[in-house]
Amino acid sequence: MASVINGLDSIVAHMPGVRDAIGDETDASADRVRAVVAAHRHDGDLASGMTVRVNRVDGVVALEDPAVVSINYGHWARDGLTWVSGIHAIEAGL
């Protein structure tokens, strides 16, 4: 009969090999996001506002530009008639 060990998820999450794998995957995700951002760079603000952080049990790739939602998903141009497609950098990092 199988048994369940309480806290096993925390034990596994803190194992050195798992933490290394999380770091590697976070770096790979950040590289994919950087590639998309670099290909669509307008003024460099989005690229300079990107941070990559590997924590104890997870990793984060953050785009911190105030207009990141419009840049990523698209927006109407200032004329109000033209749709500007998003770059979908966030999806590239998934």
Short mmCIF file of N, CA and C in Angstrom, two decimals:
data_model
loop_
_atom_site.label_atom_id
_atom_site.label_comp_id
_atom_site.label_asym_id
_atom_site.label_seq_id
_atom_site.Cartn_x
_atom_site.Cartn_y
_atom_site.Cartn_z
N MET A 1 0.84 -1.18 0.00
CA MET A 1 0.00 0.00 0.00
C MET A 1 0.89 1.25 0.00
N ALA A 2 0.52 2.22 -0.79
CA ALA A 2 1.29 3.47 -0.89
C ALA A 2 1.02 4.35 0.32
N SER A 3 2.02 5.14 0.65
CA SER A 3 1.83 6.11 1.74
C SER A 3 2.25 7.48 1.25
N VAL A 4 1.69 8.49 1.86
CA VAL A 4 1.97 9.88 1.49
C VAL A 4 2.84 10.49 2.58
N ILE A 5 3.93 11.11 2.16
CA ILE A 5 4.82 11.76 3.11
C ILE A 5 4.48 13.24 3.13
N ASN A 6 4.08 13.75 4.29
CA ASN A 6 3.77 15.17 4.41
C ASN A 6 5.02 15.99 4.17
N GLY A 7 4.87 17.06 3.38
CA GLY A 7 5.99 17.95 3.14
C GLY A 7 6.95 17.47 2.08
N LEU A 8 6.61 16.39 1.37
CA LEU A 8 7.52 15.86 0.36
C LEU A 8 7.77 16.88 -0.75
N ASP A 9 6.76 17.67 -1.09
CA ASP A 9 6.93 18.69 -2.13
C ASP A 9 8.01 19.70 -1.74
N SER A 10 8.04 20.09 -0.50
CA SER A 10 9.04 21.03 -0.02
C SER A 10 10.43 20.40 -0.01
N ILE A 11 10.50 19.15 0.37
CA ILE A 11 11.79 18.44 0.38
C ILE A 11 12.36 18.39 -1.04
N VAL A 12 11.53 18.00 -1.99
CA VAL A 12 11.98 17.90 -3.38
C VAL A 12 12.35 19.28 -3.93
N ALA A 13 11.53 20.29 -3.64
CA ALA A 13 11.77 21.64 -4.17
C ALA A 13 13.10 22.22 -3.70
N HIS A 14 13.57 21.81 -2.54
CA HIS A 14 14.81 22.37 -2.00
C HIS A 14 16.04 21.50 -2.28
N MET A 15 15.89 20.44 -3.04
CA MET A 15 17.03 19.60 -3.39
C MET A 15 17.95 20.36 -4.35
N PRO A 16 19.27 20.24 -4.18
CA PRO A 16 20.20 20.99 -5.03
C PRO A 16 19.99 20.77 -6.52
N GLY A 17 19.74 19.56 -6.95
CA GLY A 17 19.53 19.28 -8.37
C GLY A 17 18.28 19.96 -8.91
N VAL A 18 17.25 20.02 -8.10
CA VAL A 18 16.01 20.68 -8.52
C VAL A 18 16.25 22.17 -8.61
N ARG A 19 16.93 22.74 -7.65
CA ARG A 19 17.22 24.18 -7.68
C ARG A 19 18.08 24.52 -8.89
N ASP A 20 19.04 23.68 -9.24
CA ASP A 20 19.86 23.90 -10.43
C ASP A 20 19.01 23.86 -11.70
N ALA A 21 18.10 22.90 -11.75
CA ALA A 21 17.22 22.78 -12.92
C ALA A 21 16.30 24.00 -13.05
N ILE A 22 15.82 24.50 -11.93
CA ILE A 22 14.98 25.70 -11.96
C ILE A 22 15.79 26.88 -12.47
N GLY A 23 17.01 27.01 -12.03
CA GLY A 23 17.88 28.09 -12.51
C GLY A 23 18.13 27.98 -14.01
N ASP A 24 18.40 26.76 -14.48
CA ASP A 24 18.64 26.55 -15.90
C ASP A 24 17.41 26.89 -16.73
N GLU A 25 16.24 26.47 -16.28
CA GLU A 25 15.01 26.74 -17.02
C GLU A 25 14.67 28.23 -16.99
N THR A 26 14.92 28.89 -15.88
CA THR A 26 14.68 30.33 -15.79
C THR A 26 15.60 31.07 -16.75
N ASP A 27 16.84 30.68 -16.81
CA ASP A 27 17.78 31.31 -17.75
C ASP A 27 17.37 31.07 -19.19
N ALA A 28 16.92 29.87 -19.52
CA ALA A 28 16.48 29.57 -20.88
C ALA A 28 15.25 30.39 -21.24
N SER A 29 14.33 30.51 -20.31
CA SER A 29 13.13 31.32 -20.52
C SER A 29 13.51 32.78 -20.75
N ALA A 30 14.43 33.30 -19.95
CA ALA A 30 14.88 34.68 -20.09
C ALA A 30 15.55 34.90 -21.45
N ASP A 31 16.31 33.92 -21.92
CA ASP A 31 16.95 34.03 -23.24
C ASP A 31 15.91 34.13 -24.36
N ARG A 32 14.84 33.34 -24.25
CA ARG A 32 13.78 33.40 -25.27
C ARG A 32 13.08 34.75 -25.25
N VAL A 33 12.81 35.28 -24.07
CA VAL A 33 12.17 36.59 -23.95
C VAL A 33 13.10 37.67 -24.50
N ARG A 34 14.38 37.62 -24.14
CA ARG A 34 15.36 38.60 -24.65
C ARG A 34 15.41 38.59 -26.18
N ALA A 35 15.36 37.42 -26.78
CA ALA A 35 15.43 37.32 -28.24
C ALA A 35 14.23 38.02 -28.89
N VAL A 36 13.05 37.81 -28.35
CA VAL A 36 11.85 38.46 -28.91
C VAL A 36 11.91 39.96 -28.69
N VAL A 37 12.30 40.39 -27.50
CA VAL A 37 12.39 41.82 -27.20
C VAL A 37 13.43 42.49 -28.10
N ALA A 38 14.56 41.83 -28.28
CA ALA A 38 15.63 42.42 -29.11
C ALA A 38 15.18 42.58 -30.56
N ALA A 39 14.39 41.64 -31.05
CA ALA A 39 13.94 41.70 -32.44
C ALA A 39 12.92 42.80 -32.67
N HIS A 40 12.24 43.24 -31.62
CA HIS A 40 11.19 44.23 -31.76
C HIS A 40 11.47 45.51 -30.99
N ARG A 41 12.69 45.71 -30.66
CA ARG A 41 13.07 46.84 -29.81
C ARG A 41 12.81 48.17 -30.49
N HIS A 42 12.12 49.05 -29.79
CA HIS A 42 11.85 50.39 -30.31
C HIS A 42 12.81 51.41 -29.71
N ASP A 43 12.83 51.49 -28.39
CA ASP A 43 13.71 52.47 -27.74
C ASP A 43 14.58 51.89 -26.64
N GLY A 44 14.50 50.60 -26.40
CA GLY A 44 15.35 49.96 -25.41
C GLY A 44 14.80 49.92 -24.00
N ASP A 45 13.70 50.61 -23.74
CA ASP A 45 13.16 50.63 -22.38
C ASP A 45 12.70 49.26 -21.92
N LEU A 46 12.07 48.51 -22.81
CA LEU A 46 11.58 47.19 -22.41
C LEU A 46 12.74 46.27 -22.07
N ALA A 47 13.79 46.28 -22.88
CA ALA A 47 14.95 45.43 -22.63
C ALA A 47 15.66 45.82 -21.33
N SER A 48 15.77 47.10 -21.07
CA SER A 48 16.46 47.54 -19.86
C SER A 48 15.62 47.30 -18.61
N GLY A 49 14.34 47.12 -18.77
CA GLY A 49 13.46 46.89 -17.64
C GLY A 49 13.20 45.43 -17.35
N MET A 50 14.03 44.54 -17.88
CA MET A 50 13.84 43.10 -17.66
C MET A 50 14.75 42.63 -16.54
N THR A 51 14.17 41.92 -15.59
CA THR A 51 14.97 41.34 -14.51
C THR A 51 14.74 39.84 -14.47
N VAL A 52 15.78 39.12 -14.12
CA VAL A 52 15.71 37.66 -13.99
C VAL A 52 16.17 37.34 -12.58
N ARG A 53 15.35 36.58 -11.88
CA ARG A 53 15.68 36.26 -10.49
C ARG A 53 15.38 34.78 -10.24
N VAL A 54 16.31 34.08 -9.65
CA VAL A 54 16.11 32.70 -9.24
C VAL A 54 16.04 32.69 -7.72
N ASN A 55 14.89 32.31 -7.22
CA ASN A 55 14.68 32.27 -5.77
C ASN A 55 14.98 30.88 -5.24
N ARG A 56 14.60 30.62 -4.03
CA ARG A 56 14.89 29.31 -3.42
C ARG A 56 14.16 28.18 -4.10
N VAL A 57 12.91 28.40 -4.53
CA VAL A 57 12.15 27.30 -5.13
C VAL A 57 11.48 27.69 -6.45
N ASP A 58 11.77 28.88 -6.98
CA ASP A 58 11.19 29.25 -8.26
C ASP A 58 12.07 30.28 -8.95
N GLY A 59 11.72 30.58 -10.17
CA GLY A 59 12.44 31.59 -10.93
C GLY A 59 11.45 32.56 -11.55
N VAL A 60 11.87 33.80 -11.73
CA VAL A 60 10.99 34.85 -12.25
C VAL A 60 11.71 35.61 -13.35
N VAL A 61 11.03 35.80 -14.47
CA VAL A 61 11.48 36.69 -15.53
C VAL A 61 10.44 37.80 -15.58
N ALA A 62 10.85 39.03 -15.28
CA ALA A 62 9.89 40.13 -15.17
C ALA A 62 10.23 41.23 -16.17
N LEU A 63 9.22 41.66 -16.90
CA LEU A 63 9.32 42.83 -17.77
C LEU A 63 8.64 43.97 -17.04
N GLU A 64 9.40 45.02 -16.73
CA GLU A 64 8.90 46.04 -15.82
C GLU A 64 8.56 47.36 -16.48
N ASP A 65 8.49 47.40 -17.80
CA ASP A 65 8.11 48.62 -18.49
C ASP A 65 6.65 48.95 -18.18
N PRO A 66 6.30 50.22 -17.96
CA PRO A 66 4.91 50.56 -17.66
C PRO A 66 3.93 50.18 -18.77
N ALA A 67 4.42 50.08 -20.00
CA ALA A 67 3.54 49.76 -21.13
C ALA A 67 3.66 48.30 -21.57
N VAL A 68 4.14 47.43 -20.69
CA VAL A 68 4.41 46.05 -21.09
C VAL A 68 3.16 45.33 -21.59
N VAL A 69 2.01 45.60 -21.05
CA VAL A 69 0.79 44.92 -21.50
C VAL A 69 0.49 45.31 -22.94
N SER A 70 0.56 46.58 -23.25
CA SER A 70 0.32 47.04 -24.62
C SER A 70 1.38 46.54 -25.58
N ILE A 71 2.62 46.55 -25.14
CA ILE A 71 3.72 46.08 -26.00
C ILE A 71 3.58 44.58 -26.26
N ASN A 72 3.25 43.83 -25.26
CA ASN A 72 3.19 42.38 -25.41
C ASN A 72 1.94 41.93 -26.17
N TYR A 73 0.77 42.49 -25.85
CA TYR A 73 -0.48 41.99 -26.41
C TYR A 73 -1.03 42.82 -27.56
N GLY A 74 -0.51 44.01 -27.74
CA GLY A 74 -0.98 44.87 -28.81
C GLY A 74 -1.78 46.05 -28.28
N HIS A 75 -1.97 47.06 -29.16
CA HIS A 75 -2.70 48.26 -28.76
C HIS A 75 -3.10 49.06 -30.00
N TRP A 76 -4.02 49.97 -29.81
CA TRP A 76 -4.40 50.87 -30.88
C TRP A 76 -3.38 51.99 -30.96
N ALA A 77 -2.99 52.34 -32.18
CA ALA A 77 -2.04 53.44 -32.39
C ALA A 77 -2.69 54.75 -31.97
N ARG A 78 -1.90 55.79 -31.89
CA ARG A 78 -2.41 57.09 -31.44
C ARG A 78 -3.51 57.63 -32.35
N ASP A 79 -3.51 57.22 -33.61
CA ASP A 79 -4.57 57.70 -34.51
C ASP A 79 -5.92 57.06 -34.20
N GLY A 80 -5.92 56.01 -33.38
CA GLY A 80 -7.16 55.36 -32.97
C GLY A 80 -7.75 54.45 -34.03
N LEU A 81 -7.11 54.32 -35.16
CA LEU A 81 -7.63 53.51 -36.26
C LEU A 81 -6.76 52.31 -36.59
N THR A 82 -5.51 52.36 -36.20
CA THR A 82 -4.56 51.33 -36.58
C THR A 82 -4.24 50.44 -35.39
N TRP A 83 -4.40 49.13 -35.58
CA TRP A 83 -4.04 48.17 -34.55
C TRP A 83 -2.56 47.82 -34.68
N VAL A 84 -1.82 47.94 -33.59
CA VAL A 84 -0.41 47.58 -33.54
C VAL A 84 -0.31 46.23 -32.83
N SER A 85 0.15 45.22 -33.54
CA SER A 85 0.23 43.88 -32.96
C SER A 85 1.27 43.83 -31.85
N GLY A 86 1.01 42.99 -30.88
CA GLY A 86 1.95 42.81 -29.78
C GLY A 86 3.11 41.92 -30.18
N ILE A 87 4.16 41.94 -29.38
CA ILE A 87 5.35 41.14 -29.69
C ILE A 87 5.30 39.75 -29.06
N HIS A 88 4.44 39.53 -28.08
CA HIS A 88 4.23 38.25 -27.42
C HIS A 88 5.52 37.65 -26.83
N ALA A 89 6.29 38.50 -26.21
CA ALA A 89 7.53 38.08 -25.57
C ALA A 89 7.24 37.20 -24.34
N ILE A 90 6.18 37.52 -23.63
CA ILE A 90 5.86 36.72 -22.43
C ILE A 90 5.57 35.29 -22.81
N GLU A 91 4.81 35.10 -23.88
CA GLU A 91 4.48 33.75 -24.32
C GLU A 91 5.72 33.00 -24.79
N ALA A 92 6.70 33.71 -25.35
CA ALA A 92 7.94 33.07 -25.80
C ALA A 92 8.70 32.49 -24.62
N GLY A 93 8.54 33.08 -23.46
CA GLY A 93 9.26 32.61 -22.28
C GLY A 93 8.61 31.43 -21.61
N LEU A 94 7.41 31.06 -21.99
CA LEU A 94 6.72 29.95 -21.35
C LEU A 94 7.21 28.61 -21.82
#
